[in-house]
CSV table of C-alpha atoms in Angstrom, one decimal:
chain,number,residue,atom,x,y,z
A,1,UNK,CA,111.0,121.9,115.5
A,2,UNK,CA,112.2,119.2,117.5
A,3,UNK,CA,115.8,117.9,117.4
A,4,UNK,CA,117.1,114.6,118.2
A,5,UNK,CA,120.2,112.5,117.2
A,6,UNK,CA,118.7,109.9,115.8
A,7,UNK,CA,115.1,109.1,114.6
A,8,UNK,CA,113.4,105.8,113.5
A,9,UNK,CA,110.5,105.2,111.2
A,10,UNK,CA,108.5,102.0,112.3
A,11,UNK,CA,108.6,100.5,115.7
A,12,UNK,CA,108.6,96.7,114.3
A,13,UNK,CA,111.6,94.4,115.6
A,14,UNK,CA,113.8,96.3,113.2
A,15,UNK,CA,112.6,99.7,114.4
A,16,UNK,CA,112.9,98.3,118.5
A,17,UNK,CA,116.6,97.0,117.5
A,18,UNK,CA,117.6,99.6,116.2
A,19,UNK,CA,116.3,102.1,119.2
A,20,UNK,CA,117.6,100.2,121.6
A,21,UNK,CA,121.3,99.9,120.1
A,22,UNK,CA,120.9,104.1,119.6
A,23,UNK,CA,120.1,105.1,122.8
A,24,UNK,CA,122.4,103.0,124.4
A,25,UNK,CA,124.9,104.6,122.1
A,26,UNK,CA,123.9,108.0,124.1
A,27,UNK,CA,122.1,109.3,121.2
A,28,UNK,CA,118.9,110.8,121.7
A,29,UNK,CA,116.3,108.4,120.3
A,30,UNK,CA,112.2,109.2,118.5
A,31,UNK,CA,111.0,106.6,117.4
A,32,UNK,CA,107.8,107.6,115.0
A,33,UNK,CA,105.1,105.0,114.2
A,34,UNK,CA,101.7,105.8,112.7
A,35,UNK,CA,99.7,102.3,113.3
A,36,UNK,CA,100.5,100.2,116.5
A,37,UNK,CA,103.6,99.5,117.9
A,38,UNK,CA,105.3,96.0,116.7
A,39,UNK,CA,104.1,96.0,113.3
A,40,UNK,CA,103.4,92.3,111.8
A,41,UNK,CA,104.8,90.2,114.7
A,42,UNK,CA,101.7,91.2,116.8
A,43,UNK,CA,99.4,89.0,115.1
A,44,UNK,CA,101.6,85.5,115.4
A,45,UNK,CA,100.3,83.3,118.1
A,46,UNK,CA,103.3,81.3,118.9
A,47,UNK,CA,107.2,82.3,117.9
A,48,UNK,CA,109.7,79.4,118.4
A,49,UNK,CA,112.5,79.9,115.6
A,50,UNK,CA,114.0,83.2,117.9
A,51,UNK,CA,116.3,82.4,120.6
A,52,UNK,CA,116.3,82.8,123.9
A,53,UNK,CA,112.8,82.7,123.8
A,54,UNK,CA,110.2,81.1,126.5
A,55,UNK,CA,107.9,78.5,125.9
A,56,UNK,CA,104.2,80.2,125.0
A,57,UNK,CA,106.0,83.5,123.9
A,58,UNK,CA,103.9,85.2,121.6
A,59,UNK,CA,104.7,88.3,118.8
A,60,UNK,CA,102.6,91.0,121.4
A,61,UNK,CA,104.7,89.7,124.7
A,62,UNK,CA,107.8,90.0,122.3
A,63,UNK,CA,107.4,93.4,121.2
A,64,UNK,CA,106.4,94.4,124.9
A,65,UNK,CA,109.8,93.5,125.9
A,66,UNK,CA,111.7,95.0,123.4
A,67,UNK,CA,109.3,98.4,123.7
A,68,UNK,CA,110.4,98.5,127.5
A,69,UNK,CA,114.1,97.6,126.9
A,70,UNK,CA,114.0,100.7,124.8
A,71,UNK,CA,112.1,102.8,127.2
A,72,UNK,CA,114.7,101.9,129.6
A,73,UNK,CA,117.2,103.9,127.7
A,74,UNK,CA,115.5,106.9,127.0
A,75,UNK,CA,113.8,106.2,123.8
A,76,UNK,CA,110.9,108.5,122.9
A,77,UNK,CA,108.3,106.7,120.9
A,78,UNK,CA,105.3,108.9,119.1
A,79,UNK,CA,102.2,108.3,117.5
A,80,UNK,CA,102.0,110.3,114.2
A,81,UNK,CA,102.3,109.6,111.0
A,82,UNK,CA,105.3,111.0,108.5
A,83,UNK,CA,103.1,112.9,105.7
A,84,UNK,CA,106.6,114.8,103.9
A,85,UNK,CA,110.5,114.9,104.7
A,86,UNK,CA,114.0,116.5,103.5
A,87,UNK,CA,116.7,114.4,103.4
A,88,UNK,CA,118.8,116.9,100.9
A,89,UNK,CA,120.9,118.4,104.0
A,90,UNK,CA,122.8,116.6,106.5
A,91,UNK,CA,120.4,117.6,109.6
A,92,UNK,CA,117.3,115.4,108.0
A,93,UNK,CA,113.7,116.8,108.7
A,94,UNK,CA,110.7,114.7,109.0
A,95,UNK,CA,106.9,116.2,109.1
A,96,UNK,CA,103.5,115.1,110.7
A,97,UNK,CA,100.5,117.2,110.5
A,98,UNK,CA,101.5,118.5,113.9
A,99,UNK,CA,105.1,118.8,113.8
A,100,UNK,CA,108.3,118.6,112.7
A,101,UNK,CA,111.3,116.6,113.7
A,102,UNK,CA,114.8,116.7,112.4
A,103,UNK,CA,118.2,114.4,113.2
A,104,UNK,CA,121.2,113.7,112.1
A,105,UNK,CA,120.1,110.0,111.0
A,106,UNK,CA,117.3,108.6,109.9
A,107,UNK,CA,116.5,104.8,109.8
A,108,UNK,CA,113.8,103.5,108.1
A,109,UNK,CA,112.0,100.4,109.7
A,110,UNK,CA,108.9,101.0,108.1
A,111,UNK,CA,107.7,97.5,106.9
A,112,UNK,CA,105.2,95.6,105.0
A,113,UNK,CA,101.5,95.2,104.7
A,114,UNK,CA,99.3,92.3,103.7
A,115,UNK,CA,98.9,91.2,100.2
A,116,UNK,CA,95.6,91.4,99.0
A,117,UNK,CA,94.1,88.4,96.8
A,118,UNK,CA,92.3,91.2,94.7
A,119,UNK,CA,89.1,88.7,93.7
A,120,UNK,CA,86.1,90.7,93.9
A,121,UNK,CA,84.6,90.9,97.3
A,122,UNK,CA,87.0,90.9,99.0
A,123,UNK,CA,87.4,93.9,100.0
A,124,UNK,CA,83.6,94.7,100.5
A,125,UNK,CA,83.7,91.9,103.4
A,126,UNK,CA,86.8,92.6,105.4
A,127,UNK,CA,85.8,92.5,108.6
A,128,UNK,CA,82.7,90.5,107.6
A,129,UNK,CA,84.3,87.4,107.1
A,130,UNK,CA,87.5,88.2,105.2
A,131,UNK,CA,90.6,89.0,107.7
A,132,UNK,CA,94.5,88.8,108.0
A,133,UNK,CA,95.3,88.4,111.4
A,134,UNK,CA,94.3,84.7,112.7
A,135,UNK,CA,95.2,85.8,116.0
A,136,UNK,CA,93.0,88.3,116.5
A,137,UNK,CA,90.0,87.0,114.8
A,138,UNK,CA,90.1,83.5,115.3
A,139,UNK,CA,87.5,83.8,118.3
A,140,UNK,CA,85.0,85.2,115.8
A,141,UNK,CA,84.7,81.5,113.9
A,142,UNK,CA,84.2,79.2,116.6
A,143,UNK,CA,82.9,75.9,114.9
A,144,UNK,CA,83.0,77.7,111.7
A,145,UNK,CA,84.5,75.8,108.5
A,146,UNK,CA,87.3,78.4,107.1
A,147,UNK,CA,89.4,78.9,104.2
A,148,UNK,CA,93.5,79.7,104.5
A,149,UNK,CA,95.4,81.5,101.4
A,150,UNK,CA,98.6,81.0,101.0
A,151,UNK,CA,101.5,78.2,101.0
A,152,UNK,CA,104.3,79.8,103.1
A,153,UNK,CA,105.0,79.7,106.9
A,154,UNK,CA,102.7,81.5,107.7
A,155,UNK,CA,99.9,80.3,106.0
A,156,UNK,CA,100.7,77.5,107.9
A,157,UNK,CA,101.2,78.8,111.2
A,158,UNK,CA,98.0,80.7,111.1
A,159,UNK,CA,96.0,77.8,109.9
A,160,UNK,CA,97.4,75.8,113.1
A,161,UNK,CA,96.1,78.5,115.2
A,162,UNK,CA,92.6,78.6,113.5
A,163,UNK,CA,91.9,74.7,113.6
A,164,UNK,CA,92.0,75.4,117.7
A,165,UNK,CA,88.8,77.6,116.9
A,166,UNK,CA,87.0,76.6,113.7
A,167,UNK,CA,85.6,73.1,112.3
A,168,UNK,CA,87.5,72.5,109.6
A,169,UNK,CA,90.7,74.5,108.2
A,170,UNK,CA,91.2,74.2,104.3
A,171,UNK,CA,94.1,75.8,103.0
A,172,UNK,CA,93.9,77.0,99.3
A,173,UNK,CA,96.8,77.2,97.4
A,174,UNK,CA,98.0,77.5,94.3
A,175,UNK,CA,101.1,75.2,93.4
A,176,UNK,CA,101.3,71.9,93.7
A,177,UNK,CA,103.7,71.8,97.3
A,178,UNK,CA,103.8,74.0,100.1
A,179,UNK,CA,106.4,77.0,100.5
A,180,UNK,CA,106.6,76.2,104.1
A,181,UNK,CA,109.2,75.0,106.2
A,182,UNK,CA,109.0,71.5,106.5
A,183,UNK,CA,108.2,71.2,109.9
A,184,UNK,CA,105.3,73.5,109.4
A,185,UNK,CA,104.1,71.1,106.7
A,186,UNK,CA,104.0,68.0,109.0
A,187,UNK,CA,102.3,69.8,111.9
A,188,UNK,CA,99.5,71.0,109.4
A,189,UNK,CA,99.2,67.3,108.0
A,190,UNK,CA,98.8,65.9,111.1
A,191,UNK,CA,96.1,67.8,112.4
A,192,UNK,CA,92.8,66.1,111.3
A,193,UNK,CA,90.9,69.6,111.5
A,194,UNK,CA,93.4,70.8,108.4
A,195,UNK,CA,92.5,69.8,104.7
A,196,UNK,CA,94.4,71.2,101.4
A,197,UNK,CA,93.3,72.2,98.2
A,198,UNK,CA,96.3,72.2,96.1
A,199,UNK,CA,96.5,74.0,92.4
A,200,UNK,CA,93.8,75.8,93.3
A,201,UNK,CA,92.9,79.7,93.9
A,202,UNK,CA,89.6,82.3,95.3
A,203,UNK,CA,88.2,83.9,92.3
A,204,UNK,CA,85.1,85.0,94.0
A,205,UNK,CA,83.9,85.9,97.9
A,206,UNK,CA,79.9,86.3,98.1
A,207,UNK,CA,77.5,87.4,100.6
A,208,UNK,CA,74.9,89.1,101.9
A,209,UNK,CA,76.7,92.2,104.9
A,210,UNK,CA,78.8,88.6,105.3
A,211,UNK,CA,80.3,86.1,103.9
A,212,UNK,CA,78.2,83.9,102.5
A,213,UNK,CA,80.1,81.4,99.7
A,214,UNK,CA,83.3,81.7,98.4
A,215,UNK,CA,84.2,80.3,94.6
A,216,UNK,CA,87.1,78.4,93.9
A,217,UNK,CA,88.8,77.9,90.7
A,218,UNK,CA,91.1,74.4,89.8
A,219,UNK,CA,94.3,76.0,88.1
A,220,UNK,CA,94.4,73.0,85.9
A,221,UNK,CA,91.5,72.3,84.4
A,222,UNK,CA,90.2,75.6,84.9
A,223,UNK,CA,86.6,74.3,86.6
A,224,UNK,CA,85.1,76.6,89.3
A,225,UNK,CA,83.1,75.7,91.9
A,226,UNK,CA,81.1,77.7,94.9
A,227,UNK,CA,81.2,76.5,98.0
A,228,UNK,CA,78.5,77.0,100.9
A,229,UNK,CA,79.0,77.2,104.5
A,230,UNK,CA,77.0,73.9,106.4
A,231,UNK,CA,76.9,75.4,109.6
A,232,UNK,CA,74.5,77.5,111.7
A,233,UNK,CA,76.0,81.0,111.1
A,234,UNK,CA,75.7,80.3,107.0
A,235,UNK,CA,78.9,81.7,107.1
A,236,UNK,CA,82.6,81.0,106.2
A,237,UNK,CA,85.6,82.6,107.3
A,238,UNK,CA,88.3,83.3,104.9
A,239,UNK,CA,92.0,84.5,106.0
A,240,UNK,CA,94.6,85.7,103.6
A,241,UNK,CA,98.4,85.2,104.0
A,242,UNK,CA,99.8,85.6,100.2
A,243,UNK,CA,102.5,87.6,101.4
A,244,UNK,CA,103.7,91.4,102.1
A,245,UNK,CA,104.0,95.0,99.6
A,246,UNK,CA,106.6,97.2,101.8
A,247,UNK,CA,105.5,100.2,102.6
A,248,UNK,CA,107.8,102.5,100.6
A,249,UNK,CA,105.6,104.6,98.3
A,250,UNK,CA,106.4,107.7,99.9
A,251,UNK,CA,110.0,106.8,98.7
A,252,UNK,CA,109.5,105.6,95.7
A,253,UNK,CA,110.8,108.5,93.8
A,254,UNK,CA,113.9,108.8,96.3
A,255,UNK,CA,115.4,105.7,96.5
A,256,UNK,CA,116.3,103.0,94.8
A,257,UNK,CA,113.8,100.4,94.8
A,258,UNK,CA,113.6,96.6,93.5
A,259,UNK,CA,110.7,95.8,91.1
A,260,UNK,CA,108.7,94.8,93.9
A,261,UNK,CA,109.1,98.1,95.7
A,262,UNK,CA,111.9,97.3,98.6
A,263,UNK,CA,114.4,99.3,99.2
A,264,UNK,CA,118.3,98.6,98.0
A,265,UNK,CA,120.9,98.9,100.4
A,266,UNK,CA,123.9,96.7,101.1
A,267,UNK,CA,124.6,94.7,104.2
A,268,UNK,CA,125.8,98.3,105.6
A,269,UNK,CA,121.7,99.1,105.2
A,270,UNK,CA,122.8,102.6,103.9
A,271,UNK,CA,120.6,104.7,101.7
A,272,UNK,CA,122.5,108.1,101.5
A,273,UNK,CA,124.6,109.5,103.7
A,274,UNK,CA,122.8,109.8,107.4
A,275,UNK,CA,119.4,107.2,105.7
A,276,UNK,CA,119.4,103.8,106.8
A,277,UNK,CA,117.0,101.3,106.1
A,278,UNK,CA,116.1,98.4,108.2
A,279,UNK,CA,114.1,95.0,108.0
A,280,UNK,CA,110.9,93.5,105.8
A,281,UNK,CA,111.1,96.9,103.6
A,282,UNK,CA,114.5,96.3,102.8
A,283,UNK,CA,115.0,93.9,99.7
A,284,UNK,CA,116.7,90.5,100.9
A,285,UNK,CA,116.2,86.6,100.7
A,286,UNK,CA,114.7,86.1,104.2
A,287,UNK,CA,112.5,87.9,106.5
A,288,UNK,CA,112.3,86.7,109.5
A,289,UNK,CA,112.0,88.7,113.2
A,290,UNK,CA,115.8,87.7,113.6
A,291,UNK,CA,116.8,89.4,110.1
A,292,UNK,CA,114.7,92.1,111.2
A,293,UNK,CA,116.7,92.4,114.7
A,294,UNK,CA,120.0,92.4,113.1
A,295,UNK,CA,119.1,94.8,109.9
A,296,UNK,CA,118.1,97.4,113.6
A,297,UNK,CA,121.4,96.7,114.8
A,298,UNK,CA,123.4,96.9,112.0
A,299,UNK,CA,121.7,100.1,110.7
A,300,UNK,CA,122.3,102.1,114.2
A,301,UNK,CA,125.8,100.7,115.0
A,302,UNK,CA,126.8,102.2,111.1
């Protein structure tokens, strides 16, 4: 078994915060995360609500920064992922499938994961058609109409990012205005590659190994309609951005959870005595890479 002071579950801003303010703190520092480092922020093109920031900063040059800033102290970061743990005692242990690790403290940083729309086909043509991450498969509809899901920032943001690739950008959504911050809403409504399709949702994705027409249903008079691609693929591209589920299940029967599955901790971000939680898993009225910075802090200076 390997011993450390502290240990962190999920190297997102939360998880980097919360290393950084550890092992500067002179505690020895693992940080433990199973997918890749940086979590959701890797995918957004452009960040300009953190400060301090550059112009053209993007999530991946972000996390790079806060990765090394941690490195530079000492923190240990490791690729496995956390299959059982004991929290009972006060040294906590943790388990992969090839070790063990224990600590005085544990934070969890563990975040969130894309909402699915859960329309049938969907899931057979992720990755032929259906993604969510703009950023890194834009490229893949060059002069390609596309569909957006989703009404909140970044729905928006994403769809911004798209109409630099695609032919036309329409963004389905459900309610009748936008969730989006209003300066969100006036870039997207100026961009003449952008069109809307309000009260409306997917209820169908069909194709043929890709996507081939998706069918879209008008909440209010309950009328559907399939749409085909006019274009020389014969293909659309649809991107999702609905929102997050956190990543708690393995906790679910440990902690107290909201009914949407996020942890509940004060603004102390304490779980139990030596458990911390930290960022988008935690439940709160924003979530934002700043939140997530401070919820890091907070949760190693306690």
């Amino acid at each position: 078994m390997k011993n450390y002071d502290v240990i962190i579950l999920g190297a997102g801003p939360a998880g980097l915060s919360a290393a950084i303010y550890s092992s500067r703190a002179a505690l020895k520092t693992l940080v433990i995360e199973k997918e890749t480092i940086g979590g959701q922020i890797i995918s957004t093109d452009g960040i300009e609500n953190y400060p301090g920031i550059s112009e053209g900063e993007t999530g991946q040059s972000l996390v790079n920064k806060m990765k090394a800033q941690a490195e530079k102290f000492g923190v240990e970061f490791l690729s496995q992922e956390v299959i059982d743990f004991d929290f009972k005692e006060k040294i906590k242990v943790l388990k992969t499938k090839e070790d063990q690790y224990s600590a005085k403290g544990v934070i969890i940083a563990i975040g969130s994961k894309h909402r699915r729309l859960g329309v049938k086909g969907e899931d057979e043509f992720v990755g032929a058609g259906v993604s969510y991450c703009a950023t890194c498969d834009a490229a893949f509809f060059k002069d390609v109409e596309v569909f957006v899901v989703g009404g909140g920032d970044t729905a928006l943001q994403e769809s911004l990012f798209l109409a630099k690739f695609a032919s036309k950008v329409t963004i389905v959504h459900r309610r009748e205005e936008f969730r989006a911050t209003k300066i969100l809403q006036e870039k997207v409504k100026q961009n003449k590659k952008i069109d809307f399709m309000m009260n409306s949702k997917i209820v169908e994705i069909k194709g043929d190994g890709i996507v081939g027409s998706v069918v879209i249903e008008d909440i209010k008079t309950g009328q559907q309609k399939e749409y085909l691609p006019n274009n020389e693929l014969n293909t659309f591209g649809v991107f999702v951005f609905t929102g997050y589920i956190p990543n708690t299940k393995m906790f679910e029967d440990k902690f107290e959870l909201d009914p949407k599955g996020y942890f509940v901790a004060g603004e102390d971000m304490k779980l139990k005595d030596g458990v911390y939680v930290a960022g988008d898993c935690r439940a709160k009225k924003f979530r934002q890479v700043v939140t997530a910075v401070s919820d890091g802090a907070i949760a190693a200076l306690e």
